[in-house]
Short mmCIF file of C-alpha atoms and ligand atoms in Angstrom, two decimals:
data_model
loop_
_atom_site.label_atom_id
_atom_site.label_comp_id
_atom_site.label_asym_id
_atom_site.label_seq_id
_atom_site.Cartn_x
_atom_site.Cartn_y
_atom_site.Cartn_z
CA UNK A 1 -0.07 0.02 -0.03
CA UNK A 2 0.92 3.17 -0.84
CA UNK A 3 -0.90 5.85 1.04
CA UNK A 4 0.07 9.47 1.11
CA UNK A 5 0.44 11.03 3.94
CA UNK A 6 -1.47 13.71 4.52
CA UNK A 7 -0.39 16.71 6.62
CA UNK A 8 -2.82 18.12 8.60
CA UNK A 9 -1.73 21.88 8.53
CA UNK A 10 -0.32 23.39 5.66
CA UNK A 11 3.46 24.24 7.50
CA UNK A 12 3.84 20.66 6.48
CA UNK A 13 5.49 22.07 2.84
CA UNK A 14 8.99 20.54 2.62
CA UNK A 15 11.81 22.77 1.89
CA UNK A 16 10.58 25.46 -0.79
CA UNK A 17 14.15 24.38 -2.61
CA UNK A 18 15.78 21.11 -3.35
CA UNK A 19 17.65 19.74 -1.29
CA UNK A 20 20.97 17.83 -3.49
CA UNK A 21 21.77 14.72 -1.75
CA UNK A 22 25.42 15.54 -3.74
CA UNK A 23 25.89 18.88 -1.96
CA UNK A 24 24.16 17.54 1.27
CA UNK A 25 26.23 15.19 1.83
CA UNK A 26 30.46 15.96 -0.14
CA UNK A 27 32.56 17.82 2.26
CA UNK A 28 34.67 19.89 0.67
CA UNK A 29 38.12 22.17 0.47
CA UNK A 30 37.08 25.84 1.07
CA UNK A 31 40.28 28.64 0.80
CA UNK A 32 39.93 31.57 3.41
CA UNK A 33 40.08 34.00 0.81
CA UNK A 34 39.31 37.20 2.95
CA UNK A 35 38.51 38.39 6.34
CA UNK A 36 36.25 42.42 6.87
CA UNK A 37 35.73 42.87 10.12
CA UNK A 38 32.13 43.89 11.05
CA UNK A 39 31.95 44.85 14.15
CA UNK A 40 33.25 44.54 17.95
CA UNK A 41 32.10 41.36 17.53
CA UNK A 42 31.99 40.18 13.86
CA UNK A 43 34.04 39.37 11.61
CA UNK A 44 32.99 38.54 7.43
CA UNK A 45 35.55 35.49 5.87
CA UNK A 46 35.05 35.47 2.64
CA UNK A 47 36.00 31.85 1.27
CA UNK A 48 37.10 29.83 -2.86
CA UNK A 49 34.78 26.65 -2.71
CA UNK A 50 35.83 25.39 -6.09
CA UNK A 51 33.13 22.93 -6.81
CA UNK A 52 30.22 25.18 -5.03
CA UNK A 53 27.11 23.50 -6.28
CA UNK A 54 25.17 27.75 -5.58
CA UNK A 55 22.90 28.40 -2.98
CA UNK A 56 20.03 29.96 -2.70
CA UNK A 57 19.79 33.85 -0.31
CA UNK A 58 19.33 31.89 3.31
CA UNK A 59 20.52 28.34 3.81
CA UNK A 60 23.47 27.84 5.28
CA UNK A 61 25.57 24.93 5.70
CA UNK A 62 28.58 22.98 7.32
CA UNK A 63 31.75 24.24 9.06
CA UNK A 64 34.13 21.28 10.34
CA UNK A 65 37.53 21.88 11.92
CA UNK A 66 40.48 18.93 12.15
CA UNK A 67 42.87 19.27 14.84
CA UNK A 68 45.52 17.69 14.31
CA UNK A 69 44.25 14.23 16.91
CA UNK A 70 41.36 13.52 14.44
CA UNK A 71 39.48 15.81 16.75
CA UNK A 72 36.85 17.58 14.56
CA UNK A 73 34.23 19.98 15.61
CA UNK A 74 31.15 21.27 12.84
CA UNK A 75 28.56 24.06 13.18
CA UNK A 76 25.59 24.87 11.06
CA UNK A 77 27.21 28.84 9.55
CA UNK A 78 24.38 30.53 7.71
CA UNK A 79 25.37 31.68 3.88
CA UNK A 80 25.38 35.41 4.14
CA UNK A 81 26.52 36.47 0.61
CA UNK A 82 24.44 36.58 -2.31
CA UNK A 83 24.41 33.66 -5.01
CA UNK A 84 26.69 34.86 -7.34
CA UNK A 85 29.68 32.76 -10.15
CA UNK A 86 32.55 34.40 -8.51
CA UNK A 87 33.19 30.91 -6.78
CA UNK A 88 32.36 32.21 -3.86
CA UNK A 89 31.17 32.55 -0.80
CA UNK A 90 30.38 34.10 3.08
CA UNK A 91 29.96 34.00 6.27
CA UNK A 92 29.67 36.37 9.21
CA UNK A 93 30.56 35.05 12.66
CA UNK A 94 30.20 36.06 15.29
CA UNK A 95 32.42 34.59 18.44
CA UNK A 96 31.52 33.33 21.16
CA UNK A 97 33.06 33.80 24.35
CA UNK A 98 34.74 30.45 25.04
CA UNK A 99 33.19 29.29 21.31
CA UNK A 100 35.65 26.52 19.64
CA UNK A 101 35.01 27.09 16.46
CA UNK A 102 34.36 31.03 16.23
CA UNK A 103 36.38 30.96 18.71
CA UNK A 104 39.50 29.76 16.62
CA UNK A 105 38.00 31.98 13.61
CA UNK A 106 38.01 35.20 15.58
CA UNK A 107 42.06 34.62 16.84
CA UNK A 108 43.71 31.77 14.61
CA UNK A 109 42.56 32.48 11.17
CA UNK A 110 44.38 34.48 7.55
CA UNK A 111 43.85 33.98 4.76
CA UNK A 112 45.00 31.29 2.45
CA UNK A 113 43.10 28.61 5.88
CA UNK A 114 41.36 26.08 4.44
CA UNK A 115 38.18 24.75 6.28
CA UNK A 116 35.91 22.14 4.97
CA UNK A 117 32.19 23.49 4.23
CA UNK A 118 29.16 21.11 3.37
CA UNK A 119 26.21 22.89 1.95
CA UNK A 120 23.95 24.24 1.34
CA UNK A 121 22.12 22.64 3.53
CA UNK A 122 18.07 22.92 4.69
CA UNK A 123 15.79 24.55 1.76
CA UNK A 124 13.14 25.38 4.17
CA UNK A 125 14.44 28.78 5.80
CA UNK A 126 15.60 30.44 2.13
CA UNK A 127 13.80 32.37 -0.19
CA UNK A 128 14.55 32.72 -3.79
CA UNK A 129 13.47 35.86 -4.34
CA UNK A 130 9.76 34.88 -6.13
CA UNK A 131 8.01 35.99 -2.71
CA UNK A 132 6.94 39.94 -0.62
CA UNK A 133 9.74 38.37 2.30
CA UNK A 134 9.51 40.47 5.72
CA UNK A 135 12.98 39.58 7.39
CA UNK A 136 13.34 39.86 10.83
CA UNK A 137 16.58 39.57 12.94
CA UNK A 138 18.12 40.20 16.06
CA UNK A 139 22.39 40.16 16.51
CA UNK A 140 23.93 37.42 14.30
CA UNK A 141 20.21 37.03 13.00
CA UNK A 142 20.78 39.18 9.97
CA UNK A 143 23.36 37.06 8.27
CA UNK A 144 20.97 35.08 6.54
CA UNK A 145 19.19 37.82 6.08
CA UNK A 146 21.31 39.63 4.39
CA UNK A 147 21.96 37.16 1.44
CA UNK A 148 18.20 38.35 0.74
CA UNK A 149 19.01 42.21 0.70
CA UNK A 150 22.09 41.24 -1.74
CA UNK A 151 20.00 39.57 -3.97
CA UNK A 152 17.84 41.44 -4.42
CA UNK A 153 20.35 44.02 -5.37
CA UNK A 154 22.39 42.00 -7.76
CA UNK A 155 18.99 41.44 -9.48
CA UNK A 156 17.24 44.33 -9.26
CA UNK A 157 14.10 42.38 -8.15
CA UNK A 158 10.44 44.36 -7.17
CA UNK A 159 9.36 42.31 -5.31
CA UNK A 160 7.98 43.92 -1.94
CA UNK A 161 11.22 42.74 0.98
CA UNK A 162 11.39 44.57 4.22
CA UNK A 163 14.10 43.98 7.83
CA UNK A 164 13.62 44.91 11.39
CA UNK A 165 16.43 44.07 12.55
CA UNK A 166 17.89 44.59 16.28
CA UNK A 167 21.06 44.70 17.99
CA UNK A 168 22.10 46.49 21.23
CA UNK A 169 23.53 49.35 20.16
CA UNK A 170 25.16 51.14 16.55
CA UNK A 171 28.06 49.35 16.31
CA UNK A 172 26.83 46.73 16.85
CA UNK A 173 24.61 46.57 14.28
CA UNK A 174 26.39 44.13 11.69
CA UNK A 175 26.21 45.29 8.26
CA UNK A 176 25.40 49.01 9.17
CA UNK A 177 27.30 50.71 5.72
CA UNK A 178 24.85 48.57 3.36
CA UNK A 179 21.82 48.69 5.33
CA UNK A 180 19.64 51.12 2.95
CA UNK A 181 15.39 52.78 3.03
CA UNK A 182 14.44 48.43 2.75
CA UNK A 183 15.27 48.09 7.24
CA UNK A 184 14.65 49.62 10.34
CA UNK A 185 17.05 49.08 12.99
CA UNK A 186 16.35 48.31 16.64
CA UNK A 187 18.54 49.24 19.07
CA UNK A 188 17.62 47.54 21.73
CA UNK A 189 21.49 49.61 24.58
CA UNK A 190 22.75 52.40 23.08
CA UNK A 191 21.04 54.32 19.96
CA UNK A 192 21.67 57.33 18.33
CA UNK A 193 20.70 60.80 19.07
CA UNK A 194 16.81 60.91 19.26
CA UNK A 195 16.17 57.84 18.39
CA UNK A 196 14.28 55.07 21.03
CA UNK A 197 16.73 52.69 23.32
CA UNK A 198 14.16 49.66 23.46
CA UNK A 199 13.30 45.86 22.57
CA UNK A 200 11.89 46.30 18.79
CA UNK A 201 8.47 45.30 19.67
CA UNK A 202 4.49 45.52 18.62
CA UNK A 203 4.75 49.38 17.04
CA UNK A 204 7.56 48.18 14.90
CA UNK A 205 5.85 44.51 13.25
CA UNK A 206 2.31 46.60 12.31
CA UNK A 207 2.96 49.50 10.24
CA UNK A 208 5.10 46.38 8.31
CA UNK A 209 1.11 44.41 8.55
CA UNK A 210 -0.92 46.56 8.34
CA UNK A 211 1.59 47.93 4.83
CA UNK A 212 0.44 43.84 3.67
CA UNK A 213 1.56 44.18 0.39
CA UNK A 214 -1.12 42.10 -2.82
CA UNK A 215 -0.22 38.42 -1.67
CA UNK A 216 1.46 38.99 1.20
CA UNK A 217 4.02 38.44 3.52
CA UNK A 218 6.61 35.67 3.68
CA UNK A 219 8.02 36.17 7.02
CA UNK A 220 11.94 35.20 7.93
CA UNK A 221 12.56 35.20 11.83
CA UNK A 222 16.37 34.56 12.33
CA UNK A 223 19.21 35.16 16.19
CA UNK A 224 18.60 33.46 19.52
CA UNK A 225 15.79 30.83 20.61
CA UNK A 226 14.25 33.42 22.80
CA UNK A 227 14.42 36.11 20.06
CA UNK A 228 12.90 34.32 17.24
CA UNK A 229 10.19 33.21 20.00
CA UNK A 230 9.35 36.70 20.77
CA UNK A 231 9.47 38.08 17.81
CA UNK A 232 7.40 35.21 15.90
CA UNK A 233 4.65 36.43 18.67
CA UNK A 234 4.46 39.33 17.01
CA UNK A 235 3.94 38.80 14.63
CA UNK A 236 1.46 36.04 14.20
CA UNK A 237 -0.91 39.08 17.09
CA UNK A 238 -0.43 41.07 14.42
CA UNK A 239 -2.34 38.97 12.24
CA UNK A 240 0.22 37.21 10.03
CA UNK A 241 -0.61 33.24 9.94
CA UNK A 242 1.13 30.55 10.90
CA UNK A 243 2.31 28.85 8.28
CA UNK A 244 3.63 31.71 6.10
CA UNK A 245 6.69 32.43 9.46
CA UNK A 246 10.33 30.60 8.76
CA UNK A 247 12.19 30.83 11.67
CA UNK A 248 15.73 29.80 11.86
CA UNK A 249 17.52 29.40 15.74
CA UNK A 250 21.23 29.79 16.49
CA UNK A 251 20.19 27.63 18.96
CA UNK B 1 40.26 14.53 5.98
CA UNK B 2 42.23 18.19 6.19
CA UNK B 3 43.66 18.94 9.14
CA UNK B 4 42.59 23.33 10.47
CA UNK B 5 46.62 24.62 11.20
CA UNK B 6 46.35 25.98 14.46
CA UNK B 7 42.79 24.66 14.87
CA UNK B 8 43.04 22.00 18.73
CA UNK B 9 40.01 22.00 19.81
CA UNK B 10 38.83 21.96 22.97
CA UNK B 11 40.03 20.00 25.61
CA UNK B 12 38.77 16.98 25.29
CA UNK B 13 36.79 14.52 27.87
CA UNK B 14 36.84 10.60 27.07
CA UNK B 15 32.91 10.21 28.58
CA UNK B 16 31.75 7.21 26.94
CA UNK B 17 28.42 8.31 27.47
CA UNK B 18 28.46 10.99 24.78
CA UNK B 19 28.77 9.33 21.53
CA UNK B 20 31.20 11.55 18.94
CA UNK B 21 30.37 14.69 17.75
CA UNK B 22 28.28 15.84 20.59
CA UNK B 23 29.12 18.04 24.05
CA UNK B 24 27.49 17.86 27.95
CA UNK B 25 24.75 20.86 27.52
CA UNK B 26 24.46 20.76 31.35
CA UNK B 27 21.92 22.80 31.81
CA UNK B 28 20.97 24.18 28.94
CA UNK B 29 18.30 22.81 27.30
CA UNK B 30 18.39 24.00 23.42
CA UNK B 31 15.26 24.94 20.76
CA UNK B 32 15.24 23.98 17.70
CA UNK B 33 13.05 24.44 15.88
CA UNK B 34 12.04 26.14 11.97
CA UNK B 35 7.84 26.97 12.73
CA UNK B 36 6.14 29.13 15.51
CA UNK B 37 5.90 27.18 18.46
CA UNK B 38 1.07 26.68 18.51
CA UNK B 39 -0.78 28.11 21.25
CA UNK B 40 -2.54 23.79 21.89
CA UNK B 41 -3.47 23.66 24.94
CA UNK B 42 -3.85 19.94 26.68
CA UNK B 43 -7.48 20.27 25.45
CA UNK B 44 -6.99 20.52 22.44
CA UNK B 45 -4.31 17.80 22.36
CA UNK B 46 -5.55 14.66 20.73
CA UNK B 47 -2.67 11.86 19.57
CA UNK B 48 -3.64 9.52 16.35
CA UNK B 49 -3.00 6.51 15.34
CA UNK B 50 -3.93 5.09 11.40
CA UNK B 51 -2.73 3.84 8.59
CA UNK B 52 -1.03 -0.16 8.38
CA UNK B 53 -3.16 -1.33 11.81
CA UNK B 54 -5.27 -3.26 12.70
CA UNK B 55 -7.95 -0.17 14.28
CA UNK B 56 -7.09 3.33 13.92
CA UNK B 57 -7.64 5.48 16.50
CA UNK B 58 -7.77 8.31 18.29
CA UNK B 59 -7.01 9.88 22.01
CA UNK B 60 -7.82 12.71 23.71
CA UNK B 61 -5.85 14.74 26.33
CA UNK B 62 -8.19 12.19 29.10
CA UNK B 63 -7.91 8.87 27.05
CA UNK B 64 -4.19 8.94 26.56
CA UNK B 65 -3.61 9.62 30.63
CA UNK B 66 -5.90 6.09 31.20
CA UNK B 67 -3.59 4.56 29.70
CA UNK B 68 -0.04 2.41 32.20
CA UNK B 69 1.96 5.43 33.15
CA UNK B 70 6.11 5.40 31.70
CA UNK B 71 9.38 7.50 32.37
CA UNK B 72 12.77 8.38 30.73
CA UNK B 73 15.65 8.42 32.54
CA UNK B 74 18.53 9.44 30.46
CA UNK B 75 20.51 11.09 27.57
CA UNK B 76 19.21 13.23 24.89
CA UNK B 77 21.31 13.72 21.68
CA UNK B 78 20.68 17.20 19.26
CA UNK B 79 22.27 17.08 16.20
CA UNK B 80 23.32 19.96 16.75
CA UNK B 81 25.64 18.66 18.27
CA UNK B 82 24.78 18.83 22.13
CA UNK B 83 23.97 16.52 24.64
CA UNK B 84 22.11 16.68 27.72
CA UNK B 85 22.73 14.14 30.66
CA UNK B 86 20.49 13.02 32.95
CA UNK B 87 17.06 13.98 31.50
CA UNK B 88 13.45 13.05 32.98
CA UNK B 89 10.60 12.80 31.00
CA UNK B 90 7.30 11.39 31.87
CA UNK B 91 4.13 9.49 29.93
CA UNK B 92 2.80 6.78 28.32
CA UNK B 93 4.77 4.26 26.30
CA UNK B 94 4.31 4.30 22.48
CA UNK B 95 3.58 0.19 22.59
CA UNK B 96 0.60 1.21 24.78
CA UNK B 97 -0.93 2.97 21.95
CA UNK B 98 0.70 -0.08 19.75
CA UNK B 99 -0.79 -2.27 21.44
CA UNK B 100 -4.31 -1.43 21.23
CA UNK B 101 -4.20 -0.24 16.98
CA UNK B 102 -2.60 -3.71 16.58
CA UNK B 103 0.48 -2.64 12.77
CA UNK B 104 -0.84 -4.98 10.55
CA UNK B 105 2.79 -7.83 9.73
CA UNK B 106 3.30 -5.21 6.89
CA UNK B 107 3.94 -2.42 8.80
CA UNK B 108 7.56 -0.90 9.06
CA UNK B 109 6.87 2.05 9.22
CA UNK B 110 6.03 4.44 10.81
CA UNK B 111 5.79 9.15 9.71
CA UNK B 112 5.25 11.19 12.44
CA UNK B 113 3.99 14.84 12.68
CA UNK B 114 2.51 17.41 14.38
CA UNK B 115 0.05 19.89 14.89
CA UNK B 116 2.01 22.60 13.38
CA UNK B 117 2.41 19.99 10.27
CA UNK B 118 6.45 18.78 11.48
CA UNK B 119 6.64 14.83 10.20
CA UNK B 120 9.86 12.71 11.16
CA UNK B 121 10.69 9.65 9.53
CA UNK B 122 10.95 6.66 11.98
CA UNK B 123 11.31 2.66 11.59
CA UNK B 124 8.49 1.17 14.10
CA UNK B 125 11.65 -1.16 15.56
CA UNK B 126 12.60 2.50 16.49
CA UNK B 127 9.47 3.27 17.89
CA UNK B 128 8.65 -0.62 19.99
CA UNK B 129 10.20 -1.98 22.80
CA UNK B 130 10.33 0.61 24.80
CA UNK B 131 12.12 2.42 23.70
CA UNK B 132 10.05 5.90 22.07
CA UNK B 133 7.39 8.18 24.55
CA UNK B 134 4.98 10.63 24.53
CA UNK B 135 6.00 12.64 27.10
CA UNK B 136 3.77 15.43 28.21
CA UNK B 137 6.44 15.87 32.04
CA UNK B 138 10.06 16.72 32.31
CA UNK B 139 11.58 17.04 35.15
CA UNK B 140 8.32 16.11 37.36
CA UNK B 141 6.30 19.99 35.76
CA UNK B 142 4.22 19.52 32.48
CA UNK B 143 6.33 20.24 29.05
CA UNK B 144 7.21 23.11 28.16
CA UNK B 145 5.50 24.76 24.82
CA UNK B 146 8.59 25.59 22.96
CA UNK B 147 10.35 21.93 24.19
CA UNK B 148 7.17 20.59 22.31
CA UNK B 149 3.85 20.86 25.06
CA UNK B 150 1.99 19.91 25.78
CA UNK B 151 3.09 16.62 24.59
CA UNK B 152 6.10 15.25 22.02
CA UNK B 153 7.43 12.29 20.50
CA UNK B 154 10.49 11.26 22.72
CA UNK B 155 13.18 8.91 21.07
CA UNK B 156 16.14 9.08 23.26
CA UNK B 157 18.48 6.86 21.29
CA UNK B 158 18.79 8.36 18.11
CA UNK B 159 18.84 12.14 17.55
CA UNK B 160 16.34 14.78 18.77
CA UNK B 161 14.74 15.62 15.48
CA UNK B 162 13.23 12.43 15.04
CA UNK B 163 11.63 12.79 19.14
CA UNK B 164 7.88 15.49 17.36
CA UNK B 165 7.46 18.05 19.68
CA UNK B 166 3.73 18.87 19.99
CA UNK B 167 3.00 15.13 18.10
CA UNK B 168 -0.10 14.37 16.44
CA UNK B 169 0.03 11.13 15.38
CA UNK B 170 1.67 8.74 13.83
CA UNK B 171 0.85 6.97 10.02
CA UNK B 172 1.86 3.58 9.78
CA UNK B 173 3.29 2.39 6.65
CA UNK B 174 4.91 -0.51 4.70
CA UNK B 175 7.50 1.61 3.65
CA UNK B 176 9.93 4.35 4.58
CA UNK B 177 9.20 7.80 3.64
CA UNK B 178 11.42 10.87 4.08
CA UNK B 179 9.80 13.58 6.75
CA UNK B 180 10.85 17.59 7.20
CA UNK B 181 14.26 17.40 8.30
CA UNK B 182 14.76 14.21 5.83
CA UNK B 183 13.68 16.25 2.24
CA UNK B 184 15.67 18.71 3.87
CA UNK B 185 19.38 17.00 3.35
CA UNK B 186 19.39 15.25 7.64
CA UNK B 187 19.87 11.54 7.01
CA UNK B 188 16.54 8.74 7.12
CA UNK B 189 17.69 7.25 11.19
CA UNK B 190 19.55 10.01 12.24
CA UNK B 191 21.60 7.10 15.45
CA UNK B 192 24.05 9.11 17.36
CA UNK B 193 26.32 6.85 18.13
CA UNK B 194 27.00 5.47 14.28
CA UNK B 195 27.19 9.96 13.68
CA UNK B 196 24.21 10.11 11.32
CA UNK B 197 24.00 13.83 10.70
CA UNK B 198 23.68 14.36 7.38
CA UNK B 199 21.92 12.33 4.06
CA UNK B 200 25.42 10.08 2.92
CA UNK B 201 27.16 10.21 6.20
C1 LIG C 1 21.51 26.92 11.20
C2 LIG C 1 21.76 27.58 11.97
C3 LIG C 1 22.87 29.03 11.45
C4 LIG C 1 23.85 29.23 12.40
N1 LIG C 1 24.13 30.67 11.80
C5 LIG C 1 25.04 31.26 12.19
C6 LIG C 1 26.10 32.81 11.09
O1 LIG C 1 25.35 33.01 10.21
N2 LIG C 1 27.20 33.45 12.31
C7 LIG C 1 26.79 32.81 13.19
O2 LIG C 1 27.88 33.53 14.47
N3 LIG C 1 26.94 32.30 14.46
C8 LIG C 1 25.96 30.53 13.90
N4 LIG C 1 24.82 29.52 14.13
C9 LIG C 1 25.33 29.52 14.96
C10 LIG C 1 26.76 29.00 15.27
O3 LIG C 1 26.31 26.97 14.13
C11 LIG C 1 27.31 28.18 16.36
O4 LIG C 1 26.60 27.60 17.38
C12 LIG C 1 28.57 28.68 16.54
O5 LIG C 1 28.89 29.92 15.71
C13 LIG C 1 29.33 28.73 18.22
O6 LIG C 1 29.74 27.75 18.72
P1 LIG C 1 31.27 27.85 18.71
O7 LIG C 1 31.82 26.88 18.75
O8 LIG C 1 32.19 29.06 19.17
O9 LIG C 1 31.05 27.65 20.12
P2 LIG C 1 30.86 26.06 21.18
O10 LIG C 1 31.79 25.31 21.79
O11 LIG C 1 29.77 26.05 20.51
O12 LIG C 1 29.96 27.51 21.95
C14 LIG C 1 29.41 27.67 22.08
C15 LIG C 1 28.48 27.62 23.59
O13 LIG C 1 28.44 26.01 24.38
C16 LIG C 1 29.14 26.12 24.75
N5 LIG C 1 30.00 25.35 25.26
C17 LIG C 1 30.48 24.57 24.73
N6 LIG C 1 31.25 22.82 24.48
C18 LIG C 1 31.04 23.43 25.35
C19 LIG C 1 32.44 22.59 26.32
N7 LIG C 1 32.81 21.55 25.95
N8 LIG C 1 32.22 22.56 27.84
C20 LIG C 1 31.43 23.31 28.53
N9 LIG C 1 31.29 24.31 27.79
C21 LIG C 1 30.54 24.08 25.72
C22 LIG C 1 30.14 27.12 24.87
O14 LIG C 1 30.98 27.89 26.48
C23 LIG C 1 29.99 28.36 24.43
O15 LIG C 1 28.36 29.22 25.86
C24 LIG C 1 24.53 28.87 13.54
C25 LIG C 1 23.20 28.26 13.02
C26 LIG C 1 22.64 27.62 13.30
C27 LIG C 1 22.07 26.30 13.70
#
């Protein structure tokens, strides 16, 4: 018998993007070609990956570091760069206190170093640029969202795109120089003159949901778990359908 | 395998309870789900088992609680590399539900699905023999919504994405049918001791 499984809600859409088994299972060597400081705690790492199969904005990859005794550590990292034909991908890493992998990147890594990568893995939190997108992130949660913003710009897409991003202070706002009119920053500890300090609130989300584009927003929420819980609740309260909210939790 | 220049890793403790590539998260219990945590009251929770069974059946909260109680105390392992030891869950063994519906002899697999629509596939052998539970209590208290409350599937010997939160049902099948993460590049079975993280592992 081949009974087709009927999911109980519309959420059960598989990934929007089919993930290539091949790409998801093969480790490739990536060479670090550039390191750029973004904020006192975050830097961007650009890699040449000769066999990179390409990605969709929002997807992530796995990084694996191997010690001399064979010990390995692997972590997920969202791809920051827009898909392009350069043979490169960029990641932006927060320096996590006591972090094994982010610690290596921030204190040891230099141009020319090689690490292993695998992916892209997960087609769920992916945005090919087809539907209006409402992006909400905090801290390094802005990384996959920036890939979407960059893609939108690089392709001159006309589909509506808005981003709300929360950072502790202007100095800790990743990609600050690159953010444009599509972005509203929210500062939780210290803000520029005249900008209020405080947590992301209903007042930030409501105007965006009031100006619904035709077909409605596809919402993408990314950050720590507590931020993801908070932001997704704001969205639901403001009327965003739950099956049109995708969440990437960094843990 | 490529040695990473200057990478030594954290000092390793040789803990036989820790599967390869995992670390002990201690008191932390990270949350990793792709959907909004649902607002699901016990009164609205139901659990259905159907597909290749003699008697498909749906239990509500009260009915499920009348089945014999069963608890799990031990470790859980997440594919994102944390493990957690000495966790205490209480609920009902999945065997108690399966005894009622009686899977056909041809049944080999199940798809577990949640009230949010999340799905994950499991061989039936991983769900029987006292190795899987429907759990509604954690550490003596009702299971928190963000951890799958009011009730979740618990299959502690596999990576935790198999332990579907907000469990709504099991569809019993005679073949394997990949679920949400499995279609997104994760391994079909997910045994932490064999590091079956991604398809191809
Ligand atoms: C889908 C996804 C995408 C992500 N994308 C990004 C991204 O774009 N940018 C980004 O910066 N991060 C991202 N992350 C988070 C990232 O994967 C790592 O979790 C993060 O970089 C920390 O890893 P680490 O090795 O530096 O720290 P870890 O060594 O894993 O430490 C993390 C925490 O756990 C504790 N810990 C871990 N192991 C031990 C141990 N053995 N003993 C004691 N304490 C321990 C540490 O003290 C620390 O507080 C993403 C996560 C996910 C799931």
